[in-house]
PDB file of C-alpha atoms and ligand atoms in Angstrom:
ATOM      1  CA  UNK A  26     294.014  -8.354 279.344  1.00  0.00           C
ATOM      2  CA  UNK A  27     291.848  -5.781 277.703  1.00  0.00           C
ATOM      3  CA  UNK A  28     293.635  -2.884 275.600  1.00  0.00           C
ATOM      4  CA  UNK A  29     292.925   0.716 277.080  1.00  0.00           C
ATOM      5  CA  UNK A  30     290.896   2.688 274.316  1.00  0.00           C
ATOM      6  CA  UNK A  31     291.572   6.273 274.394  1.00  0.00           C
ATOM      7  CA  UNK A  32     289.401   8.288 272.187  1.00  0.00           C
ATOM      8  CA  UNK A  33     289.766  12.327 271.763  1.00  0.00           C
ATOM      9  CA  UNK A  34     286.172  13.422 271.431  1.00  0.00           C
ATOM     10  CA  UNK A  35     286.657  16.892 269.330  1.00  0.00           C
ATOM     11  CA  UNK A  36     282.878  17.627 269.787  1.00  0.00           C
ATOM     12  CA  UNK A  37     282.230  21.157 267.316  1.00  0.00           C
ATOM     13  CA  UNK A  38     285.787  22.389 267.258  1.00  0.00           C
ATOM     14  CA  UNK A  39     288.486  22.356 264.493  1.00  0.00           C
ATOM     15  CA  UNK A  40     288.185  23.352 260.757  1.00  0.00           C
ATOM     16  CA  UNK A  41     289.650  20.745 258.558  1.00  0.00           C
ATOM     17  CA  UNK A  42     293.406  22.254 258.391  1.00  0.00           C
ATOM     18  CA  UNK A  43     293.420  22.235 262.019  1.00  0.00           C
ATOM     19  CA  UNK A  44     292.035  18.984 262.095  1.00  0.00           C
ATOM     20  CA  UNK A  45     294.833  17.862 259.871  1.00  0.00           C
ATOM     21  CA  UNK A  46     297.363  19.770 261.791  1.00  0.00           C
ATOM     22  CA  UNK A  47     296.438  17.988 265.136  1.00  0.00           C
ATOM     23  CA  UNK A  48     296.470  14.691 263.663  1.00  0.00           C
ATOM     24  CA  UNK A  49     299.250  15.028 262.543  1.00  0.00           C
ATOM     25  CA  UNK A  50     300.885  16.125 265.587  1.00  0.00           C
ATOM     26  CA  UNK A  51     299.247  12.970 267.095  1.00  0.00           C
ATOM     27  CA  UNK A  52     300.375  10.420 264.383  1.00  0.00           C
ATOM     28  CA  UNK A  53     304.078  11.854 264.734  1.00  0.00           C
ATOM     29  CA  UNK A  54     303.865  11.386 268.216  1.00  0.00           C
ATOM     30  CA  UNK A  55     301.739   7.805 269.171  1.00  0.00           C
ATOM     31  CA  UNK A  56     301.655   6.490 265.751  1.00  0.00           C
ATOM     32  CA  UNK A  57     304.348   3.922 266.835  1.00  0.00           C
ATOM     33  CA  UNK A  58     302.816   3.261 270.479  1.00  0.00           C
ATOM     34  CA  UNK A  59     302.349  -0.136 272.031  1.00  0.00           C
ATOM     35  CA  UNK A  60     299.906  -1.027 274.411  1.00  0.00           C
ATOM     36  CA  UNK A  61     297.018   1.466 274.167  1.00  0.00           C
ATOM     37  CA  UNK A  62     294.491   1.924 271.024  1.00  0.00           C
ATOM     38  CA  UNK A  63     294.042   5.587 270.012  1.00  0.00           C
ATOM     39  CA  UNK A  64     291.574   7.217 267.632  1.00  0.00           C
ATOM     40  CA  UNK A  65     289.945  10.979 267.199  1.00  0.00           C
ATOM     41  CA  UNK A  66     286.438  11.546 266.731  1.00  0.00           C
ATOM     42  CA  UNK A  67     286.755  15.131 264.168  1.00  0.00           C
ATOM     43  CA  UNK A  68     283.483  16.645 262.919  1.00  0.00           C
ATOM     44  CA  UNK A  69     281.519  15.171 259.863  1.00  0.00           C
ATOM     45  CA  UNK A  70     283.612  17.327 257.322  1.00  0.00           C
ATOM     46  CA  UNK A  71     286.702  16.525 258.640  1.00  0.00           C
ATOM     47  CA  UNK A  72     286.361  13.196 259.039  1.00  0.00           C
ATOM     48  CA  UNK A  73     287.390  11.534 255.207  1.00  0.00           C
ATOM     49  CA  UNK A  74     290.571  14.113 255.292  1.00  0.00           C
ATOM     50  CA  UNK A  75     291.401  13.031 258.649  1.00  0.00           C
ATOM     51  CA  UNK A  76     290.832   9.111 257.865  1.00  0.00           C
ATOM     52  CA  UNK A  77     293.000   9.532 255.084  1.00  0.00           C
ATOM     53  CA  UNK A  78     295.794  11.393 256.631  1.00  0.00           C
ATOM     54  CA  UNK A  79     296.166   8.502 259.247  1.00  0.00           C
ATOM     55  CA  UNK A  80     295.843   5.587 256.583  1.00  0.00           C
ATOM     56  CA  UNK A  81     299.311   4.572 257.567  1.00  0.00           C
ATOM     57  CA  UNK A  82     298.617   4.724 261.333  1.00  0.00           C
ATOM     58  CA  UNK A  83     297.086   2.887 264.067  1.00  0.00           C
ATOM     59  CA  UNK A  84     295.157   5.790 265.172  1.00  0.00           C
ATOM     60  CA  UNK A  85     291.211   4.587 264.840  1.00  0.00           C
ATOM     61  CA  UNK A  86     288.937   7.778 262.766  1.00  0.00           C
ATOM     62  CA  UNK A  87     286.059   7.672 265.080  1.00  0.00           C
ATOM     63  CA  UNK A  88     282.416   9.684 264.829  1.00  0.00           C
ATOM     64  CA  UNK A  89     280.370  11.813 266.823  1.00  0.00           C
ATOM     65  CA  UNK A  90     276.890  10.298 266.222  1.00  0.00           C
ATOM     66  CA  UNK A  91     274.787   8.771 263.202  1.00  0.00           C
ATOM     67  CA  UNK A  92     271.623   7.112 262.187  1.00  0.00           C
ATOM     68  CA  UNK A  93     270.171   4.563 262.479  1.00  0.00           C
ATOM     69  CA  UNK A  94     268.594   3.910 259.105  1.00  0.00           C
ATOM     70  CA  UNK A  95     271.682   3.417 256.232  1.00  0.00           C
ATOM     71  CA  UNK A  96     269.683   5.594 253.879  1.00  0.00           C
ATOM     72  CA  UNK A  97     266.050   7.673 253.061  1.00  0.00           C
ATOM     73  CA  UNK A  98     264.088  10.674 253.708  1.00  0.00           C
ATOM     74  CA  UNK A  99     266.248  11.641 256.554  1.00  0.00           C
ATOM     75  CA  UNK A 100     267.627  15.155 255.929  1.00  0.00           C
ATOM     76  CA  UNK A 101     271.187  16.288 257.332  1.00  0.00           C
ATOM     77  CA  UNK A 102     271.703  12.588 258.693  1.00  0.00           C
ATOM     78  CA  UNK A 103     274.709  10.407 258.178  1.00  0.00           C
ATOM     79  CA  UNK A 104     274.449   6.380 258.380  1.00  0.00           C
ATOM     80  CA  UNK A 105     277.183   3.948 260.004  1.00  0.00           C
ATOM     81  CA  UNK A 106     277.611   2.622 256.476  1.00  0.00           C
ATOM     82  CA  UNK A 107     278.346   5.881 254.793  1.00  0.00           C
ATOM     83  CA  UNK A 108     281.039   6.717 257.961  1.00  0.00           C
ATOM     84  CA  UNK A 109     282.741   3.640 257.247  1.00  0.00           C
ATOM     85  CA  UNK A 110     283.100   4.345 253.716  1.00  0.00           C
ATOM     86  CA  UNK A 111     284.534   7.773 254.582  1.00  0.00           C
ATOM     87  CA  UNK A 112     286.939   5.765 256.975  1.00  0.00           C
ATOM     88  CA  UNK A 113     285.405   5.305 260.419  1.00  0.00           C
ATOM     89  CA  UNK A 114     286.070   2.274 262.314  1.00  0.00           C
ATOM     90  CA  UNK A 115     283.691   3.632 265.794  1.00  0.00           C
ATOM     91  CA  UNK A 116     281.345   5.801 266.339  1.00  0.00           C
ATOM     92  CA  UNK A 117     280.040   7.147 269.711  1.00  0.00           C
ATOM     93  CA  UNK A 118     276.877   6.698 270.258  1.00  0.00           C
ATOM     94  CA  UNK A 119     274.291   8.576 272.911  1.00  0.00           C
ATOM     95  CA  UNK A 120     276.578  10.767 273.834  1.00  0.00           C
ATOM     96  CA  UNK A 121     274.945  12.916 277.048  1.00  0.00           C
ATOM     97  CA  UNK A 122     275.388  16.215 274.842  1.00  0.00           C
ATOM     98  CA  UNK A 123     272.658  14.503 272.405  1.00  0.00           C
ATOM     99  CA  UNK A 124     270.823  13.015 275.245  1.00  0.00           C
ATOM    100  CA  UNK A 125     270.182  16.498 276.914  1.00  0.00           C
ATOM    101  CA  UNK A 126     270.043  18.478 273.853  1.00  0.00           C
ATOM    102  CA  UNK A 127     269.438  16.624 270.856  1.00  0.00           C
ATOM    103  CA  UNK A 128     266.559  14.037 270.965  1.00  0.00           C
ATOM    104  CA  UNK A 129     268.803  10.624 271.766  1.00  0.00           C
ATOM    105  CA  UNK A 130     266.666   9.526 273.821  1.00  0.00           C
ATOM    106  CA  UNK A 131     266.988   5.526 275.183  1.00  0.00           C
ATOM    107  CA  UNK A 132     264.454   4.817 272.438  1.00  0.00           C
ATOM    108  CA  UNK A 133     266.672   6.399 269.641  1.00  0.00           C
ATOM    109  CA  UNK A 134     270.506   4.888 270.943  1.00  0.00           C
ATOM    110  CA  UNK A 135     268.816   1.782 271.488  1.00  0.00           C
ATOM    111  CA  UNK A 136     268.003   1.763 267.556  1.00  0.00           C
ATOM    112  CA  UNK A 137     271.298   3.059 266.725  1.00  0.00           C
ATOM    113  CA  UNK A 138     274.105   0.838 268.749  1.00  0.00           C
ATOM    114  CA  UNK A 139     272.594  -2.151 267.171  1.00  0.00           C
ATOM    115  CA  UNK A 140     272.541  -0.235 263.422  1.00  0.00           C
ATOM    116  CA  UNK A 141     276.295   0.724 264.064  1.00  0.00           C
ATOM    117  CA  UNK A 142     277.223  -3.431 265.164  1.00  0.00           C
ATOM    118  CA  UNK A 143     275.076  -4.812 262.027  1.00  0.00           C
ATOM    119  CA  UNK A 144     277.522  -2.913 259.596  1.00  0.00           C
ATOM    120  CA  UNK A 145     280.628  -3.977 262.052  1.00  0.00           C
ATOM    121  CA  UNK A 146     281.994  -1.011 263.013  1.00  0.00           C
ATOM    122  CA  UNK A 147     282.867  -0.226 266.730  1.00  0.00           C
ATOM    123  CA  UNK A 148     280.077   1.722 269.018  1.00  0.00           C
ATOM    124  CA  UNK A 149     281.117   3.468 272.116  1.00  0.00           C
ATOM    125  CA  UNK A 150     278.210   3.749 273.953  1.00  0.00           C
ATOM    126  CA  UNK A 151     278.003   6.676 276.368  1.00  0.00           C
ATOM    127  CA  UNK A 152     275.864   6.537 279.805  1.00  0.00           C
ATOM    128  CA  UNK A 153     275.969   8.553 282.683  1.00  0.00           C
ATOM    129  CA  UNK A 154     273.830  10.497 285.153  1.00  0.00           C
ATOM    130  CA  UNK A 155     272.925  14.240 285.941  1.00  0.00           C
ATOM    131  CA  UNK A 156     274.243  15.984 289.230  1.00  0.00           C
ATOM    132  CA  UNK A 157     270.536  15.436 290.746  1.00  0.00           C
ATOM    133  CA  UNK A 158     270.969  11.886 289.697  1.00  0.00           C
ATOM    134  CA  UNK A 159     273.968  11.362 291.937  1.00  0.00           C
ATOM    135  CA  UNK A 160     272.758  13.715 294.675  1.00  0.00           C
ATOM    136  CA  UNK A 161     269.104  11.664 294.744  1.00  0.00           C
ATOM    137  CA  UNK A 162     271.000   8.187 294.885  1.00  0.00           C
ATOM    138  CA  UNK A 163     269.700   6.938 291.332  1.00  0.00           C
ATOM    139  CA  UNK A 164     273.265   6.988 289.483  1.00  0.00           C
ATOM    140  CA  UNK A 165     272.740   3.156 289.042  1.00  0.00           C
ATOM    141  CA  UNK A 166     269.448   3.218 288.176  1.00  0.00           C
ATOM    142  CA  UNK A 167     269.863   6.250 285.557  1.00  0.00           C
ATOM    143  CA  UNK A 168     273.176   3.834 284.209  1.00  0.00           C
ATOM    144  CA  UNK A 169     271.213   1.004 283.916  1.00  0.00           C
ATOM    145  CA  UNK A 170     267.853   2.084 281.982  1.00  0.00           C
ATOM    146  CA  UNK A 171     270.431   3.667 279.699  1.00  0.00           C
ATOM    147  CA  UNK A 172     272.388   0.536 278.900  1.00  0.00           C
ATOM    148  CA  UNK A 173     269.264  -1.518 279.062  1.00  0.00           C
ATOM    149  CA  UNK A 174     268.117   0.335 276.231  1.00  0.00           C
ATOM    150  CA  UNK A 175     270.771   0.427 273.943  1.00  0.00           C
ATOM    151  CA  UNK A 176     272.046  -2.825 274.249  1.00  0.00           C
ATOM    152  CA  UNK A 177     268.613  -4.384 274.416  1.00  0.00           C
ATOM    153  CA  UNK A 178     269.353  -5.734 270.678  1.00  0.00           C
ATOM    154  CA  UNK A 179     272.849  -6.742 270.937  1.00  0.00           C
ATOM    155  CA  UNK A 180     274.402  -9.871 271.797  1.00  0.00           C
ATOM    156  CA  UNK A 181     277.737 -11.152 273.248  1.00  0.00           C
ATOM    157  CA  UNK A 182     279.261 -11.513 269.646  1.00  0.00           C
ATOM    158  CA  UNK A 183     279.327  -8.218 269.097  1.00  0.00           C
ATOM    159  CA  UNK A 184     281.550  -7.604 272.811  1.00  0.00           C
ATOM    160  CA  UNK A 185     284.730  -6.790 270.677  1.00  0.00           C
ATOM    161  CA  UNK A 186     283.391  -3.924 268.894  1.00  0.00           C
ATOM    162  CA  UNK A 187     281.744  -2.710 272.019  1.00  0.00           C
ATOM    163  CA  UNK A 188     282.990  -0.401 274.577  1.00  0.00           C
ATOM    164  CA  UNK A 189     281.106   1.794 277.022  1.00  0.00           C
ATOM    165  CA  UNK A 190     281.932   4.813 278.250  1.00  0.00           C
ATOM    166  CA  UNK A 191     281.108   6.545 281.706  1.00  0.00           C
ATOM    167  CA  UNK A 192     280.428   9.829 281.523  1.00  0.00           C
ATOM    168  CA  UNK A 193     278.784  12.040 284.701  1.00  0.00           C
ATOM    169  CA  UNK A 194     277.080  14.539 283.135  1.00  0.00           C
ATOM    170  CA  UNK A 195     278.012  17.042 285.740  1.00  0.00           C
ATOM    171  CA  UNK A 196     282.156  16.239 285.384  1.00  0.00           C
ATOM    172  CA  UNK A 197     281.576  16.738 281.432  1.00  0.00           C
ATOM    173  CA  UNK A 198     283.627  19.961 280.643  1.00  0.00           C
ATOM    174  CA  UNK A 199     283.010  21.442 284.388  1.00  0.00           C
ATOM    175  CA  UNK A 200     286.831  20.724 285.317  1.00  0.00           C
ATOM    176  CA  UNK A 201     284.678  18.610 287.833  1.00  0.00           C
ATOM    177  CA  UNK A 202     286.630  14.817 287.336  1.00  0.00           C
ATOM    178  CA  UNK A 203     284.676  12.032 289.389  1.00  0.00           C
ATOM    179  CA  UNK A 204     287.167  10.338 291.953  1.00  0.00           C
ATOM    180  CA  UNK A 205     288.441   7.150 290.955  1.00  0.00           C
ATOM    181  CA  UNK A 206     286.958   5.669 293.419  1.00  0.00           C
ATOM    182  CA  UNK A 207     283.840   7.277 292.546  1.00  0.00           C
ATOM    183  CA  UNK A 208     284.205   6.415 289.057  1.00  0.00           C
ATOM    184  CA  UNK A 209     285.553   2.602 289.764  1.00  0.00           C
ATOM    185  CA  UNK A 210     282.465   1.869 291.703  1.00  0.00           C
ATOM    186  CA  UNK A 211     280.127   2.771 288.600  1.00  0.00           C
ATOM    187  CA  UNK A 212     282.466   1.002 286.088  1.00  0.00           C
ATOM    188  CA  UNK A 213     282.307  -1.955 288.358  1.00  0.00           C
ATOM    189  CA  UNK A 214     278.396  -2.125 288.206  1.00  0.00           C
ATOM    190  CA  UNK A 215     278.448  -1.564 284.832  1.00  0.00           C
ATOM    191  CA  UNK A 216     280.288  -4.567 284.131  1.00  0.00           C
ATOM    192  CA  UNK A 217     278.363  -6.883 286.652  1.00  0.00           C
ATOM    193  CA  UNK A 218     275.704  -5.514 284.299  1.00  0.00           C
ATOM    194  CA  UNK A 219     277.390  -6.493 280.906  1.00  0.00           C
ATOM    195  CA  UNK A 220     277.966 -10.217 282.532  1.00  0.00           C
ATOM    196  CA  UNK A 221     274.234 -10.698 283.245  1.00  0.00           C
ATOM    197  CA  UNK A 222     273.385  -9.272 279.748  1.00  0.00           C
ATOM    198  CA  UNK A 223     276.421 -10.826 277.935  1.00  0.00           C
ATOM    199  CA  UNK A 224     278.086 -13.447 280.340  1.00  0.00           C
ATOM    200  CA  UNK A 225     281.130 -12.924 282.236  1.00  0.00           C
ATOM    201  CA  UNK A 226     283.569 -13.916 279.270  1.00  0.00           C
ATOM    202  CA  UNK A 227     282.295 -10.796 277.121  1.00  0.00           C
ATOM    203  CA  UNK A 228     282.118  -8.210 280.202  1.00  0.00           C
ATOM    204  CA  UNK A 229     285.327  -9.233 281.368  1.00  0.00           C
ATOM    205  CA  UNK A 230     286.734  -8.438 277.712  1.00  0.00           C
ATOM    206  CA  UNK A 231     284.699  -5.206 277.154  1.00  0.00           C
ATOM    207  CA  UNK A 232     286.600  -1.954 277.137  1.00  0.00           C
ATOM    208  CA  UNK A 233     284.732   0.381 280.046  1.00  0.00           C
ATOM    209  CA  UNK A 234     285.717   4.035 279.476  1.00  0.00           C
ATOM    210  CA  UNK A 235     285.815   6.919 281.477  1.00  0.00           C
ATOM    211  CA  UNK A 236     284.819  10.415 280.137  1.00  0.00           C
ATOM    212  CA  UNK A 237     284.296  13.941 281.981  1.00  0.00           C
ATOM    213  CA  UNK A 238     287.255  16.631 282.646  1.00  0.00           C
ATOM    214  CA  UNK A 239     290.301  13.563 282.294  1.00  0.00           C
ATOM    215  CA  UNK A 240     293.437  15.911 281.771  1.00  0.00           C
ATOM    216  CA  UNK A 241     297.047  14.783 282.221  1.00  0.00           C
ATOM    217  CA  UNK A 242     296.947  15.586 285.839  1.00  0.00           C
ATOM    218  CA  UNK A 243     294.354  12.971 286.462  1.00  0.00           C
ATOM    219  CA  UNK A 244     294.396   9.998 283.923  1.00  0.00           C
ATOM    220  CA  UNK A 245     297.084   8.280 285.603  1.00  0.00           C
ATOM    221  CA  UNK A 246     294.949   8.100 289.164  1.00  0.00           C
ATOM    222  CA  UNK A 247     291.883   7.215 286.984  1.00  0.00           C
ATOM    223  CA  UNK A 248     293.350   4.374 285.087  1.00  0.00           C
ATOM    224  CA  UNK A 249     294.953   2.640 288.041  1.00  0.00           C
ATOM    225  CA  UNK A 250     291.258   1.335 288.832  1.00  0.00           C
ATOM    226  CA  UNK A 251     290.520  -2.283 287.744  1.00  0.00           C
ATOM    227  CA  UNK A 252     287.439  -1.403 285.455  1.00  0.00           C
ATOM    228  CA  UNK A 253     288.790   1.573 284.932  1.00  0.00           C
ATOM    229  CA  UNK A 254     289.595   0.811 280.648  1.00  0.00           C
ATOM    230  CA  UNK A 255     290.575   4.340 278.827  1.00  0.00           C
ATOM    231  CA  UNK A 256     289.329   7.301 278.327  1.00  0.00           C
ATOM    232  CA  UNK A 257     286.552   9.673 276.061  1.00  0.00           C
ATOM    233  CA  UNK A 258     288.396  13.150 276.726  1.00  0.00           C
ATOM    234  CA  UNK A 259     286.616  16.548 275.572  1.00  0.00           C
ATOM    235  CA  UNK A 260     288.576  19.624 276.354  1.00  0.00           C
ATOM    236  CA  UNK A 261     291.956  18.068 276.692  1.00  0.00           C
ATOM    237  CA  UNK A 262     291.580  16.185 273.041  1.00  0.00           C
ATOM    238  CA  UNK A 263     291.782  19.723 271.443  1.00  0.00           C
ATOM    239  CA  UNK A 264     295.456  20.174 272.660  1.00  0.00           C
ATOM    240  CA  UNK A 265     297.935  17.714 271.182  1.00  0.00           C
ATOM    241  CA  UNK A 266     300.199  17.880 273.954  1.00  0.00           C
ATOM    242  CA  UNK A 267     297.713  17.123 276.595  1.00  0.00           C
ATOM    243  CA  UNK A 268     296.114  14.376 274.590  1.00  0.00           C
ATOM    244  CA  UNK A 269     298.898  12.536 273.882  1.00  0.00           C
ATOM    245  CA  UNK A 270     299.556  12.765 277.680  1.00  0.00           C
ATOM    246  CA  UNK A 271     296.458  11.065 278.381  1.00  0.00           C
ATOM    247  CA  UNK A 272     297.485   8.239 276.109  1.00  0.00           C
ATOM    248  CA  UNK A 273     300.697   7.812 277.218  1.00  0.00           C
ATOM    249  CA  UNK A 274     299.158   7.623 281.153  1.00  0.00           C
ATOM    250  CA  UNK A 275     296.538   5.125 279.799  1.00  0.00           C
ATOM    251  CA  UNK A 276     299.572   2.666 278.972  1.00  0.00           C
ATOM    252  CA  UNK A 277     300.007  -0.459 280.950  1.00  0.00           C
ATOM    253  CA  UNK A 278     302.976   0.074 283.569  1.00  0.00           C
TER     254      UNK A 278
HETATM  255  P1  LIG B 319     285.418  16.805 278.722  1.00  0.00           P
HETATM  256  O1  LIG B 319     284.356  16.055 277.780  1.00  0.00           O
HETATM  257  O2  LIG B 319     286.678  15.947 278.711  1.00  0.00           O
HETATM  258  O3  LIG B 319     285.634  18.143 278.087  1.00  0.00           O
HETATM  259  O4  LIG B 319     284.821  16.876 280.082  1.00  0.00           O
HETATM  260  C1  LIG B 319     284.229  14.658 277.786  1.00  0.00           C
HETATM  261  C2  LIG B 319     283.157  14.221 276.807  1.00  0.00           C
HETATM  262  O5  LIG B 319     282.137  14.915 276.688  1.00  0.00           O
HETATM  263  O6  LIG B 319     283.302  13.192 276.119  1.00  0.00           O
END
């Protein structure tokens, strides 16, 4: 009942040629595939050539990040509005990369999911807990302060441009892939979570990826859980090969 979503998260790789050369790759090769939505998340600068080049394709142009505010004093910031006009249909939002790095704190996605919805364009939202998270017992908790926050301001209308996606911090390029059994039991909470905030008829349609060292190898095991919905892949984006592996897994049997 709910379409997998498998989104290639190119992080700060790719120049715009190879951008273009990738996508195209992709385009030639899933461009006519049923049963899964696609899309690539390039840098800023790549992202208008790469929108364009897959006009005639149902592969979604994704972003990394924006703001919150759609324009002002806010220096080497992009806004959901001016992504859409360079073709973006999602954009990820609190990705843990930001979150340990780069100041996205709960206070900052929970301004920017509901900035992304108000201009209707998709926002994966990204949660997920540290190793000493897991280890102390508070994966939930960490899970759910995130998505309290940044859905605090959004309501069950906006459930088909929202996905989530699961992402252990310490499976996030570490070749380190949670189980699917260890992943399943988090995506299942999460979406018990999503019906109190939503209702069940919203959680049971929104997309719940999983994100953190998916490769061919693994995406088929991973998908076979029930909340289990597609896929935010790092690393293995990069490669077309591998990628459109991952897609091709992610397809209903
Ligand atoms: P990875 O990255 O697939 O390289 O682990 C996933 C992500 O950060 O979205």
């Amino acid at each position: 009942m709910r379409t997998p979503f498998v989104v290639g998260n190119w992080k700060l790789h790719k120049t715009i040629a190879e951008s273009l050369a990738l996508v195209t790759e992709l385009k030639n090769a899933l461009g006519a595939l049923k049963g899964v939505q696609v899309g690539v998340a390039p840098t800023f600068v790549s992202i208008n050539p790469v929108a364009k080049r897959l006009e005639d394709s149902a592969i979604a142009t994704c972003a990394q990040d924006c703001h919150w505010e759609t324009h002002g004093p806010w220096t080497g910031e992009v806004s959901p509005e001016l992504l859409a006009d360079a073709g973006v249909s999602w954009i990820i939002v609190g990705h843990s990369e930001r979150r340990q790095f780069l100041g996205d704190s709960n206070e900052v996605v929970g301004k920017k999911v509901p900035a992304v919805l108000a201009k209707n364009i998709g926002a994966i939202v990204c949660c997920g807990e540290m190793l000493a998270d897991r280890d102390g017992g508070r994966m939930l908790e960490v899970v759910d302060a995130q998505l309290g926050a940044a859905l605090a301001n959004v309501d069950a209308a906006a459930a088909s441009k929202l996905v989530i996606a699961y992402e252990p911090v310490w499976a996030i390029g570490t070749g380190r892939t949670a189980t699917p059994a260890q992943a399943q039991e988090v995506h299942k909470h999460i979406r018990s979570r999503l019906a109190g905030k939503l209702g069940q008829a919203a959680a049971d349609s929104i997309r719940i990826q999983y994100g953190g060292s998916v490769k061919p190898a693994n995406a088929e095991a991973l998908i076979s859980e029930p909340d289990i919905d597609g896929f935010l892949v790092g690393g293995a984006s990069l490669e077309a090969a591998d990628f459109i592996a991952i897609v091709k897994a992610a397809r209903p049997s």
